[in-house]
Amino acid sequence: MLATKFFRVGQTSTQLLKHTPQIQRTFSTKVLSPEDKALKTQADQNRIKFQQHDIMSDIMNAEDRRDGGNNQFAPRIRPDVELTRRDNFPFNEVQPKYDTPKSAIDRGGKLQPVDAKDRTVTLTAHVDGAKETKAHSPYTSFSGVPVGVDGKATEKKLVDNPDYGKSRIVHNPSRDVKGGDVFDQFDIQRDIRTSTQPGLDETAVNRSQPGKPVWQPEPHERKFLADVGVDPTKERFTYRERAMMNSKRDQEYLVRGAIHDFTLEQQDAKGDLKHVSRDQFADLFDDAHTKAK
């Protein structure tokens, strides 16, 4: 009888530990460096802060803090901030290297998402980046500095990453009278944290690589993981955590729908960025599609 009770207690303890990964991690024998300890502490503090923030946002029912806090039906403010997008193929609707659908400038001079009318793709799904999702996304990705409650940029700085492409598109949503909704880091990070999208909490793998190896952050990306409340000392990460890190790293904004007001800059022979006149868009579009055939 006593042996049976001990067996049941042991069985219950095993089941409890199975469903409490946080408890299991406390028994880790891994020795952390001072830098890793600092990042882990920062991640823990940020995670708690974001959890508290999300609870308060739910209580206030504030899906957009810039519309008075509790008015879901007021139009979203188009932020006054310069957003940038880098692209090697700004007139191509498919990324040649990966054969992935993407936003592109059409022959009429509008920057079009893959499917401007789609309302099924969430912010999280777009950032997660599965090819089948990108095939009907209504969003175009940009990078930019944060904005305040008044919709104006908190600092005058152009966020730009030449590694993403030789051509640069610059867009200020506040000047686009016909523009769609704009979502900044506040919106995107909260959506990713609270999303119930299936598969988000599975271990992230590199989808575009043969054999799908487990995804690991680059050394410079570890800080961004801590910034979004994810412990960068872990051995594995989920798709949710990767999406949070990617969006934070790029200071990402998402613009929904067609974009009418923007400028295009392309490199000249010396590698300097030069403004491209809209009179050239139709010819550049035709040239890009002739090469794609």
PDB file of C-alpha atoms in Angstrom:
ATOM      1  CA  MET A   1       0.000   0.000   0.000  1.00  0.00           C
ATOM      2  CA  LEU A   2       2.773   2.435   1.014  1.00  0.00           C
ATOM      3  CA  ALA A   3       4.746   1.602  -2.122  1.00  0.00           C
ATOM      4  CA  THR A   4       1.684   2.286  -4.235  1.00  0.00           C
ATOM      5  CA  LYS A   5       1.261   5.730  -2.630  1.00  0.00           C
ATOM      6  CA  PHE A   6       4.910   6.598  -3.262  1.00  0.00           C
ATOM      7  CA  PHE A   7       4.491   5.530  -6.898  1.00  0.00           C
ATOM      8  CA  ARG A   8       1.414   7.762  -7.298  1.00  0.00           C
ATOM      9  CA  VAL A   9       3.209  10.755  -5.714  1.00  0.00           C
ATOM     10  CA  GLY A  10       6.185  10.245  -8.015  1.00  0.00           C
ATOM     11  CA  GLN A  11       3.894   9.884 -11.025  1.00  0.00           C
ATOM     12  CA  THR A  12       2.062  13.108 -10.119  1.00  0.00           C
ATOM     13  CA  SER A  13       5.357  14.978  -9.668  1.00  0.00           C
ATOM     14  CA  THR A  14       6.549  13.815 -13.075  1.00  0.00           C
ATOM     15  CA  GLN A  15       3.331  14.995 -14.701  1.00  0.00           C
ATOM     16  CA  LEU A  16       3.604  18.355 -12.935  1.00  0.00           C
ATOM     17  CA  LEU A  17       7.166  18.937 -14.109  1.00  0.00           C
ATOM     18  CA  LYS A  18       6.182  17.886 -17.612  1.00  0.00           C
ATOM     19  CA  HIS A  19       3.776  20.813 -17.825  1.00  0.00           C
ATOM     20  CA  THR A  20       5.956  23.416 -16.040  1.00  0.00           C
ATOM     21  CA  PRO A  21       8.960  24.217 -18.251  1.00  0.00           C
ATOM     22  CA  GLN A  22       9.767  27.267 -16.110  1.00  0.00           C
ATOM     23  CA  ILE A  23      10.385  24.962 -13.123  1.00  0.00           C
ATOM     24  CA  GLN A  24      12.541  22.634 -15.183  1.00  0.00           C
ATOM     25  CA  ARG A  25      14.776  25.485 -16.313  1.00  0.00           C
ATOM     26  CA  THR A  26      15.594  26.433 -12.728  1.00  0.00           C
ATOM     27  CA  PHE A  27      17.510  23.152 -12.351  1.00  0.00           C
ATOM     28  CA  SER A  28      19.790  23.898 -15.335  1.00  0.00           C
ATOM     29  CA  THR A  29      23.509  23.478 -14.638  1.00  0.00           C
ATOM     30  CA  LYS A  30      24.524  25.837 -17.447  1.00  0.00           C
ATOM     31  CA  VAL A  31      26.907  28.529 -16.230  1.00  0.00           C
ATOM     32  CA  LEU A  32      26.000  31.920 -17.663  1.00  0.00           C
ATOM     33  CA  SER A  33      28.487  34.634 -18.490  1.00  0.00           C
ATOM     34  CA  PRO A  34      27.978  38.081 -16.903  1.00  0.00           C
ATOM     35  CA  GLU A  35      26.666  39.334 -20.257  1.00  0.00           C
ATOM     36  CA  ASP A  36      24.168  36.473 -20.517  1.00  0.00           C
ATOM     37  CA  LYS A  37      23.041  37.023 -16.912  1.00  0.00           C
ATOM     38  CA  ALA A  38      22.390  40.692 -17.692  1.00  0.00           C
ATOM     39  CA  LEU A  39      20.430  39.819 -20.856  1.00  0.00           C
ATOM     40  CA  LYS A  40      18.407  37.179 -19.010  1.00  0.00           C
ATOM     41  CA  THR A  41      17.537  39.677 -16.259  1.00  0.00           C
ATOM     42  CA  GLN A  42      16.539  42.265 -18.839  1.00  0.00           C
ATOM     43  CA  ALA A  43      14.357  39.701 -20.630  1.00  0.00           C
ATOM     44  CA  ASP A  44      12.611  38.739 -17.371  1.00  0.00           C
ATOM     45  CA  GLN A  45      11.913  42.387 -16.508  1.00  0.00           C
ATOM     46  CA  ASN A  46      10.585  43.181 -19.974  1.00  0.00           C
ATOM     47  CA  ARG A  47       8.403  40.081 -20.062  1.00  0.00           C
ATOM     48  CA  ILE A  48       6.711  41.102 -16.801  1.00  0.00           C
ATOM     49  CA  LYS A  49       6.292  44.678 -18.046  1.00  0.00           C
ATOM     50  CA  PHE A  50       4.666  43.548 -21.285  1.00  0.00           C
ATOM     51  CA  GLN A  51       2.366  41.105 -19.485  1.00  0.00           C
ATOM     52  CA  GLN A  52       1.146  43.885 -17.204  1.00  0.00           C
ATOM     53  CA  HIS A  53       0.734  46.193 -20.184  1.00  0.00           C
ATOM     54  CA  ASP A  54      -1.327  43.654 -22.132  1.00  0.00           C
ATOM     55  CA  ILE A  55      -3.629  43.039 -19.167  1.00  0.00           C
ATOM     56  CA  MET A  56      -4.207  46.765 -18.733  1.00  0.00           C
ATOM     57  CA  SER A  57      -4.835  47.177 -22.460  1.00  0.00           C
ATOM     58  CA  ASP A  58      -7.439  44.425 -22.311  1.00  0.00           C
ATOM     59  CA  ILE A  59      -9.151  46.100 -19.383  1.00  0.00           C
ATOM     60  CA  MET A  60      -9.254  49.437 -21.217  1.00  0.00           C
ATOM     61  CA  ASN A  61     -10.151  47.719 -24.476  1.00  0.00           C
ATOM     62  CA  ALA A  62      -7.556  50.000 -26.082  1.00  0.00           C
ATOM     63  CA  GLU A  63      -6.607  48.489 -29.409  1.00  0.00           C
ATOM     64  CA  ASP A  64      -5.144  51.824 -30.475  1.00  0.00           C
ATOM     65  CA  ARG A  65      -3.711  54.069 -27.764  1.00  0.00           C
ATOM     66  CA  ARG A  66      -3.653  57.056 -30.108  1.00  0.00           C
ATOM     67  CA  ASP A  67      -7.448  57.187 -30.553  1.00  0.00           C
ATOM     68  CA  GLY A  68      -8.355  58.240 -27.031  1.00  0.00           C
ATOM     69  CA  GLY A  69      -7.659  54.933 -25.309  1.00  0.00           C
ATOM     70  CA  ASN A  70     -11.097  53.325 -25.513  1.00  0.00           C
ATOM     71  CA  ASN A  71     -12.589  54.331 -28.863  1.00  0.00           C
ATOM     72  CA  GLN A  72     -12.110  51.402 -31.223  1.00  0.00           C
ATOM     73  CA  PHE A  73     -14.193  52.998 -33.968  1.00  0.00           C
ATOM     74  CA  ALA A  74     -12.275  56.264 -34.386  1.00  0.00           C
ATOM     75  CA  PRO A  75     -10.046  56.404 -37.484  1.00  0.00           C
ATOM     76  CA  ARG A  76      -6.436  55.517 -36.834  1.00  0.00           C
ATOM     77  CA  ILE A  77      -4.012  58.415 -36.950  1.00  0.00           C
ATOM     78  CA  ARG A  78      -1.573  58.176 -39.839  1.00  0.00           C
ATOM     79  CA  PRO A  79       1.762  58.799 -38.110  1.00  0.00           C
ATOM     80  CA  ASP A  80       4.001  61.654 -39.217  1.00  0.00           C
ATOM     81  CA  VAL A  81       7.198  59.661 -39.606  1.00  0.00           C
ATOM     82  CA  GLU A  82       9.465  58.818 -42.522  1.00  0.00           C
ATOM     83  CA  LEU A  83       9.390  55.080 -43.173  1.00  0.00           C
ATOM     84  CA  THR A  84      11.896  53.287 -45.374  1.00  0.00           C
ATOM     85  CA  ARG A  85      11.805  50.067 -47.330  1.00  0.00           C
ATOM     86  CA  ARG A  86      14.769  48.491 -49.091  1.00  0.00           C
ATOM     87  CA  ASP A  87      14.243  46.283 -52.146  1.00  0.00           C
ATOM     88  CA  ASN A  88      16.461  44.970 -54.934  1.00  0.00           C
ATOM     89  CA  PHE A  89      13.432  44.438 -57.164  1.00  0.00           C
ATOM     90  CA  PRO A  90      10.909  47.209 -56.384  1.00  0.00           C
ATOM     91  CA  PHE A  91       8.829  46.542 -59.544  1.00  0.00           C
ATOM     92  CA  ASN A  92       8.691  42.741 -59.181  1.00  0.00           C
ATOM     93  CA  GLU A  93       5.757  41.109 -57.378  1.00  0.00           C
ATOM     94  CA  VAL A  94       7.846  38.019 -56.554  1.00  0.00           C
ATOM     95  CA  GLN A  95      11.210  37.877 -54.785  1.00  0.00           C
ATOM     96  CA  PRO A  96      13.384  36.091 -57.400  1.00  0.00           C
ATOM     97  CA  LYS A  97      15.763  34.364 -54.986  1.00  0.00           C
ATOM     98  CA  TYR A  98      13.056  32.823 -52.795  1.00  0.00           C
ATOM     99  CA  ASP A  99      10.081  32.881 -55.201  1.00  0.00           C
ATOM    100  CA  THR A 100       8.061  34.616 -52.467  1.00  0.00           C
ATOM    101  CA  PRO A 101       5.226  37.068 -53.286  1.00  0.00           C
ATOM    102  CA  LYS A 102       5.887  40.604 -52.066  1.00  0.00           C
ATOM    103  CA  SER A 103       4.799  44.236 -52.391  1.00  0.00           C
ATOM    104  CA  ALA A 104       5.817  46.012 -55.602  1.00  0.00           C
ATOM    105  CA  ILE A 105       5.326  49.235 -57.548  1.00  0.00           C
ATOM    106  CA  ASP A 106       2.720  48.776 -60.281  1.00  0.00           C
ATOM    107  CA  ARG A 107       2.773  50.370 -63.729  1.00  0.00           C
ATOM    108  CA  GLY A 108       0.509  53.179 -62.535  1.00  0.00           C
ATOM    109  CA  GLY A 109       2.962  54.218 -59.831  1.00  0.00           C
ATOM    110  CA  LYS A 110       1.300  52.786 -56.711  1.00  0.00           C
ATOM    111  CA  LEU A 111       3.106  50.558 -54.229  1.00  0.00           C
ATOM    112  CA  GLN A 112       0.790  47.571 -54.032  1.00  0.00           C
ATOM    113  CA  PRO A 113       0.753  44.786 -51.433  1.00  0.00           C
ATOM    114  CA  VAL A 114       0.187  41.248 -52.675  1.00  0.00           C
ATOM    115  CA  ASP A 115      -3.560  41.460 -51.961  1.00  0.00           C
ATOM    116  CA  ALA A 116      -4.810  44.881 -50.833  1.00  0.00           C
ATOM    117  CA  LYS A 117      -8.345  43.640 -50.107  1.00  0.00           C
ATOM    118  CA  ASP A 118      -7.481  40.633 -47.939  1.00  0.00           C
ATOM    119  CA  ARG A 119      -8.596  40.894 -44.317  1.00  0.00           C
ATOM    120  CA  THR A 120      -7.754  37.380 -43.130  1.00  0.00           C
ATOM    121  CA  VAL A 121      -3.996  37.852 -42.731  1.00  0.00           C
ATOM    122  CA  THR A 122      -3.062  39.164 -39.282  1.00  0.00           C
ATOM    123  CA  LEU A 123      -0.044  41.290 -38.380  1.00  0.00           C
ATOM    124  CA  THR A 124       1.466  38.221 -36.727  1.00  0.00           C
ATOM    125  CA  ALA A 125       0.974  35.989 -39.751  1.00  0.00           C
ATOM    126  CA  HIS A 126       2.671  38.527 -42.013  1.00  0.00           C
ATOM    127  CA  VAL A 127       5.675  38.918 -39.692  1.00  0.00           C
ATOM    128  CA  ASP A 128       5.928  35.135 -39.246  1.00  0.00           C
ATOM    129  CA  GLY A 129       6.467  35.096 -42.987  1.00  0.00           C
ATOM    130  CA  ALA A 130       5.264  31.701 -44.204  1.00  0.00           C
ATOM    131  CA  LYS A 131       5.161  31.702 -48.012  1.00  0.00           C
ATOM    132  CA  GLU A 132       1.525  30.595 -48.161  1.00  0.00           C
ATOM    133  CA  THR A 133       0.614  33.604 -45.987  1.00  0.00           C
ATOM    134  CA  LYS A 134       2.686  36.129 -47.924  1.00  0.00           C
ATOM    135  CA  ALA A 135       0.835  34.962 -51.054  1.00  0.00           C
ATOM    136  CA  HIS A 136      -2.236  37.002 -50.008  1.00  0.00           C
ATOM    137  CA  SER A 137      -0.940  39.568 -47.522  1.00  0.00           C
ATOM    138  CA  PRO A 138      -2.405  43.106 -47.532  1.00  0.00           C
ATOM    139  CA  TYR A 139       0.644  44.567 -45.758  1.00  0.00           C
ATOM    140  CA  THR A 140       3.865  46.260 -46.852  1.00  0.00           C
ATOM    141  CA  SER A 141       6.794  46.295 -44.411  1.00  0.00           C
ATOM    142  CA  PHE A 142       8.792  49.405 -43.565  1.00  0.00           C
ATOM    143  CA  SER A 143      11.213  50.520 -40.862  1.00  0.00           C
ATOM    144  CA  GLY A 144      10.958  53.716 -38.840  1.00  0.00           C
ATOM    145  CA  VAL A 145      11.492  55.459 -35.510  1.00  0.00           C
ATOM    146  CA  PRO A 146       8.775  55.313 -32.801  1.00  0.00           C
ATOM    147  CA  VAL A 147       5.945  57.845 -32.699  1.00  0.00           C
ATOM    148  CA  GLY A 148       4.345  59.514 -29.685  1.00  0.00           C
ATOM    149  CA  VAL A 149       0.667  59.643 -28.708  1.00  0.00           C
ATOM    150  CA  ASP A 150       0.254  62.559 -31.128  1.00  0.00           C
ATOM    151  CA  GLY A 151       1.401  60.401 -34.042  1.00  0.00           C
ATOM    152  CA  LYS A 152       4.629  62.362 -34.563  1.00  0.00           C
ATOM    153  CA  ALA A 153       8.094  60.832 -34.666  1.00  0.00           C
ATOM    154  CA  THR A 154       9.916  60.888 -31.333  1.00  0.00           C
ATOM    155  CA  GLU A 155      13.235  61.613 -33.077  1.00  0.00           C
ATOM    156  CA  LYS A 156      14.372  62.812 -36.471  1.00  0.00           C
ATOM    157  CA  LYS A 157      16.209  59.823 -37.844  1.00  0.00           C
ATOM    158  CA  LEU A 158      15.860  57.798 -41.014  1.00  0.00           C
ATOM    159  CA  VAL A 159      16.030  54.087 -40.215  1.00  0.00           C
ATOM    160  CA  ASP A 160      17.731  52.457 -43.166  1.00  0.00           C
ATOM    161  CA  ASN A 161      19.304  49.051 -43.778  1.00  0.00           C
ATOM    162  CA  PRO A 162      21.117  48.810 -47.144  1.00  0.00           C
ATOM    163  CA  ASP A 163      21.610  45.058 -46.606  1.00  0.00           C
ATOM    164  CA  TYR A 164      17.967  44.538 -47.580  1.00  0.00           C
ATOM    165  CA  GLY A 165      18.297  46.022 -51.070  1.00  0.00           C
ATOM    166  CA  LYS A 166      19.919  48.588 -53.338  1.00  0.00           C
ATOM    167  CA  SER A 167      16.721  50.546 -54.001  1.00  0.00           C
ATOM    168  CA  ARG A 168      15.025  52.572 -51.265  1.00  0.00           C
ATOM    169  CA  ILE A 169      11.381  53.554 -50.922  1.00  0.00           C
ATOM    170  CA  VAL A 170      10.572  56.399 -48.502  1.00  0.00           C
ATOM    171  CA  HIS A 171       6.987  56.925 -47.319  1.00  0.00           C
ATOM    172  CA  ASN A 172       5.390  59.315 -44.829  1.00  0.00           C
ATOM    173  CA  PRO A 173       1.874  57.997 -44.027  1.00  0.00           C
ATOM    174  CA  SER A 174       0.610  61.407 -42.877  1.00  0.00           C
ATOM    175  CA  ARG A 175       1.046  62.746 -46.428  1.00  0.00           C
ATOM    176  CA  ASP A 176      -0.838  59.904 -48.089  1.00  0.00           C
ATOM    177  CA  VAL A 177      -4.463  61.087 -48.153  1.00  0.00           C
ATOM    178  CA  LYS A 178      -5.660  57.813 -49.683  1.00  0.00           C
ATOM    179  CA  GLY A 179      -3.406  55.627 -47.551  1.00  0.00           C
ATOM    180  CA  GLY A 180      -4.497  52.662 -45.473  1.00  0.00           C
ATOM    181  CA  ASP A 181      -4.010  51.758 -41.817  1.00  0.00           C
ATOM    182  CA  VAL A 182      -0.516  51.984 -40.344  1.00  0.00           C
ATOM    183  CA  PHE A 183       0.669  49.692 -37.548  1.00  0.00           C
ATOM    184  CA  ASP A 184       3.809  50.442 -35.536  1.00  0.00           C
ATOM    185  CA  GLN A 185       5.848  48.421 -33.028  1.00  0.00           C
ATOM    186  CA  PHE A 186       3.258  48.971 -30.301  1.00  0.00           C
ATOM    187  CA  ASP A 187       0.585  47.323 -32.449  1.00  0.00           C
ATOM    188  CA  ILE A 188       2.752  44.602 -33.971  1.00  0.00           C
ATOM    189  CA  GLN A 189       4.464  43.390 -30.798  1.00  0.00           C
ATOM    190  CA  ARG A 190       1.202  43.204 -28.884  1.00  0.00           C
ATOM    191  CA  ASP A 191      -0.452  41.264 -31.683  1.00  0.00           C
ATOM    192  CA  ILE A 192       2.399  38.744 -31.772  1.00  0.00           C
ATOM    193  CA  ARG A 193       2.438  38.309 -27.981  1.00  0.00           C
ATOM    194  CA  THR A 194      -1.306  37.673 -27.746  1.00  0.00           C
ATOM    195  CA  SER A 195      -1.928  35.825 -31.022  1.00  0.00           C
ATOM    196  CA  THR A 196      -3.581  32.393 -30.903  1.00  0.00           C
ATOM    197  CA  GLN A 197      -2.323  31.469 -34.379  1.00  0.00           C
ATOM    198  CA  PRO A 198      -1.658  27.680 -34.535  1.00  0.00           C
ATOM    199  CA  GLY A 199       1.985  26.627 -34.554  1.00  0.00           C
ATOM    200  CA  LEU A 200       3.397  29.867 -33.153  1.00  0.00           C
ATOM    201  CA  ASP A 201       4.733  28.154 -30.038  1.00  0.00           C
ATOM    202  CA  GLU A 202       6.465  25.328 -31.876  1.00  0.00           C
ATOM    203  CA  THR A 203      10.262  25.315 -32.171  1.00  0.00           C
ATOM    204  CA  ALA A 204      11.312  27.653 -34.980  1.00  0.00           C
ATOM    205  CA  VAL A 205      13.205  26.167 -37.923  1.00  0.00           C
ATOM    206  CA  ASN A 206      14.721  27.810 -40.984  1.00  0.00           C
ATOM    207  CA  ARG A 207      11.963  27.192 -43.513  1.00  0.00           C
ATOM    208  CA  SER A 208      14.000  28.262 -46.538  1.00  0.00           C
ATOM    209  CA  GLN A 209      16.931  25.919 -45.896  1.00  0.00           C
ATOM    210  CA  PRO A 210      17.186  22.214 -46.832  1.00  0.00           C
ATOM    211  CA  GLY A 211      16.589  19.931 -43.878  1.00  0.00           C
ATOM    212  CA  LYS A 212      14.994  22.789 -41.929  1.00  0.00           C
ATOM    213  CA  PRO A 213      17.641  23.202 -39.201  1.00  0.00           C
ATOM    214  CA  VAL A 214      16.590  24.688 -35.862  1.00  0.00           C
ATOM    215  CA  TRP A 215      16.683  28.482 -35.970  1.00  0.00           C
ATOM    216  CA  GLN A 216      19.220  30.327 -33.811  1.00  0.00           C
ATOM    217  CA  PRO A 217      19.660  34.105 -33.443  1.00  0.00           C
ATOM    218  CA  GLU A 218      22.762  35.835 -34.712  1.00  0.00           C
ATOM    219  CA  PRO A 219      25.021  37.267 -31.969  1.00  0.00           C
ATOM    220  CA  HIS A 220      23.811  40.829 -32.607  1.00  0.00           C
ATOM    221  CA  GLU A 221      20.167  39.672 -32.405  1.00  0.00           C
ATOM    222  CA  ARG A 222      20.387  38.433 -28.811  1.00  0.00           C
ATOM    223  CA  LYS A 223      19.849  41.942 -27.425  1.00  0.00           C
ATOM    224  CA  PHE A 224      16.630  42.291 -29.405  1.00  0.00           C
ATOM    225  CA  LEU A 225      15.336  39.049 -27.903  1.00  0.00           C
ATOM    226  CA  ALA A 226      15.866  40.480 -24.423  1.00  0.00           C
ATOM    227  CA  ASP A 227      14.199  43.730 -25.505  1.00  0.00           C
ATOM    228  CA  VAL A 228      10.975  41.838 -26.280  1.00  0.00           C
ATOM    229  CA  GLY A 229      11.095  39.770 -23.089  1.00  0.00           C
ATOM    230  CA  VAL A 230      12.624  36.569 -24.480  1.00  0.00           C
ATOM    231  CA  ASP A 231      15.507  34.863 -22.666  1.00  0.00           C
ATOM    232  CA  PRO A 232      18.347  34.786 -25.254  1.00  0.00           C
ATOM    233  CA  THR A 233      20.249  32.118 -23.300  1.00  0.00           C
ATOM    234  CA  LYS A 234      17.705  29.418 -24.165  1.00  0.00           C
ATOM    235  CA  GLU A 235      18.698  26.554 -26.441  1.00  0.00           C
ATOM    236  CA  ARG A 236      15.623  26.793 -28.685  1.00  0.00           C
ATOM    237  CA  PHE A 237      13.106  29.456 -29.654  1.00  0.00           C
ATOM    238  CA  THR A 238       9.540  29.444 -30.937  1.00  0.00           C
ATOM    239  CA  TYR A 239       8.156  31.013 -34.109  1.00  0.00           C
ATOM    240  CA  ARG A 240       6.411  33.572 -31.879  1.00  0.00           C
ATOM    241  CA  GLU A 241       9.692  34.570 -30.238  1.00  0.00           C
ATOM    242  CA  ARG A 242      11.472  34.763 -33.582  1.00  0.00           C
ATOM    243  CA  ALA A 243       8.742  36.977 -35.032  1.00  0.00           C
ATOM    244  CA  MET A 244       8.935  39.311 -32.039  1.00  0.00           C
ATOM    245  CA  MET A 245      12.703  39.568 -32.415  1.00  0.00           C
ATOM    246  CA  ASN A 246      12.634  40.106 -36.186  1.00  0.00           C
ATOM    247  CA  SER A 247      10.067  42.890 -35.955  1.00  0.00           C
ATOM    248  CA  LYS A 248      11.914  44.615 -33.094  1.00  0.00           C
ATOM    249  CA  ARG A 249      15.276  44.357 -34.880  1.00  0.00           C
ATOM    250  CA  ASP A 250      13.882  46.031 -38.007  1.00  0.00           C
ATOM    251  CA  GLN A 251      11.851  48.638 -36.058  1.00  0.00           C
ATOM    252  CA  GLU A 252       9.053  47.421 -38.276  1.00  0.00           C
ATOM    253  CA  TYR A 253       5.899  49.207 -39.381  1.00  0.00           C
ATOM    254  CA  LEU A 254       3.181  47.566 -41.474  1.00  0.00           C
ATOM    255  CA  VAL A 255       1.038  49.570 -43.886  1.00  0.00           C
ATOM    256  CA  ARG A 256      -2.208  47.954 -45.045  1.00  0.00           C
ATOM    257  CA  GLY A 257      -3.446  48.565 -48.569  1.00  0.00           C
ATOM    258  CA  ALA A 258      -2.114  50.438 -51.581  1.00  0.00           C
ATOM    259  CA  ILE A 259       0.418  53.235 -50.992  1.00  0.00           C
ATOM    260  CA  HIS A 260       0.109  56.259 -53.258  1.00  0.00           C
ATOM    261  CA  ASP A 261       2.565  58.805 -51.866  1.00  0.00           C
ATOM    262  CA  PHE A 262       6.209  57.713 -51.726  1.00  0.00           C
ATOM    263  CA  THR A 263       9.580  58.357 -53.333  1.00  0.00           C
ATOM    264  CA  LEU A 264      11.873  55.836 -55.005  1.00  0.00           C
ATOM    265  CA  GLU A 265      15.659  56.083 -54.917  1.00  0.00           C
ATOM    266  CA  GLN A 266      18.015  53.826 -56.863  1.00  0.00           C
ATOM    267  CA  GLN A 267      21.778  53.546 -56.966  1.00  0.00           C
ATOM    268  CA  ASP A 268      23.730  55.202 -59.741  1.00  0.00           C
ATOM    269  CA  ALA A 269      27.020  53.939 -61.228  1.00  0.00           C
ATOM    270  CA  LYS A 270      28.898  55.210 -58.166  1.00  0.00           C
ATOM    271  CA  GLY A 271      26.544  53.485 -55.751  1.00  0.00           C
ATOM    272  CA  ASP A 272      24.897  56.708 -54.568  1.00  0.00           C
ATOM    273  CA  LEU A 273      21.127  56.859 -54.136  1.00  0.00           C
ATOM    274  CA  LYS A 274      19.364  59.081 -56.672  1.00  0.00           C
ATOM    275  CA  HIS A 275      15.711  60.113 -56.832  1.00  0.00           C
ATOM    276  CA  VAL A 276      13.716  58.382 -59.581  1.00  0.00           C
ATOM    277  CA  SER A 277      11.095  60.458 -61.389  1.00  0.00           C
ATOM    278  CA  ARG A 278       7.599  58.985 -61.563  1.00  0.00           C
ATOM    279  CA  ASP A 279       7.740  59.544 -65.315  1.00  0.00           C
ATOM    280  CA  GLN A 280      10.176  56.617 -65.403  1.00  0.00           C
ATOM    281  CA  PHE A 281       8.028  54.182 -63.424  1.00  0.00           C
ATOM    282  CA  ALA A 282       6.147  52.710 -66.388  1.00  0.00           C
ATOM    283  CA  ASP A 283       9.366  52.001 -68.303  1.00  0.00           C
ATOM    284  CA  LEU A 284      11.044  50.532 -65.220  1.00  0.00           C
ATOM    285  CA  PHE A 285       7.992  48.348 -64.626  1.00  0.00           C
ATOM    286  CA  ASP A 286       8.047  47.072 -68.247  1.00  0.00           C
ATOM    287  CA  ASP A 287      11.785  46.452 -68.082  1.00  0.00           C
ATOM    288  CA  ALA A 288      11.495  44.500 -64.814  1.00  0.00           C
ATOM    289  CA  HIS A 289       8.736  42.276 -66.205  1.00  0.00           C
ATOM    290  CA  THR A 290      10.580  41.697 -69.485  1.00  0.00           C
ATOM    291  CA  LYS A 291      13.608  40.430 -67.546  1.00  0.00           C
ATOM    292  CA  ALA A 292      11.401  38.245 -65.362  1.00  0.00           C
ATOM    293  CA  LYS A 293      10.058  36.308 -68.362  1.00  0.00           C
TER     294      LYS A 293
END
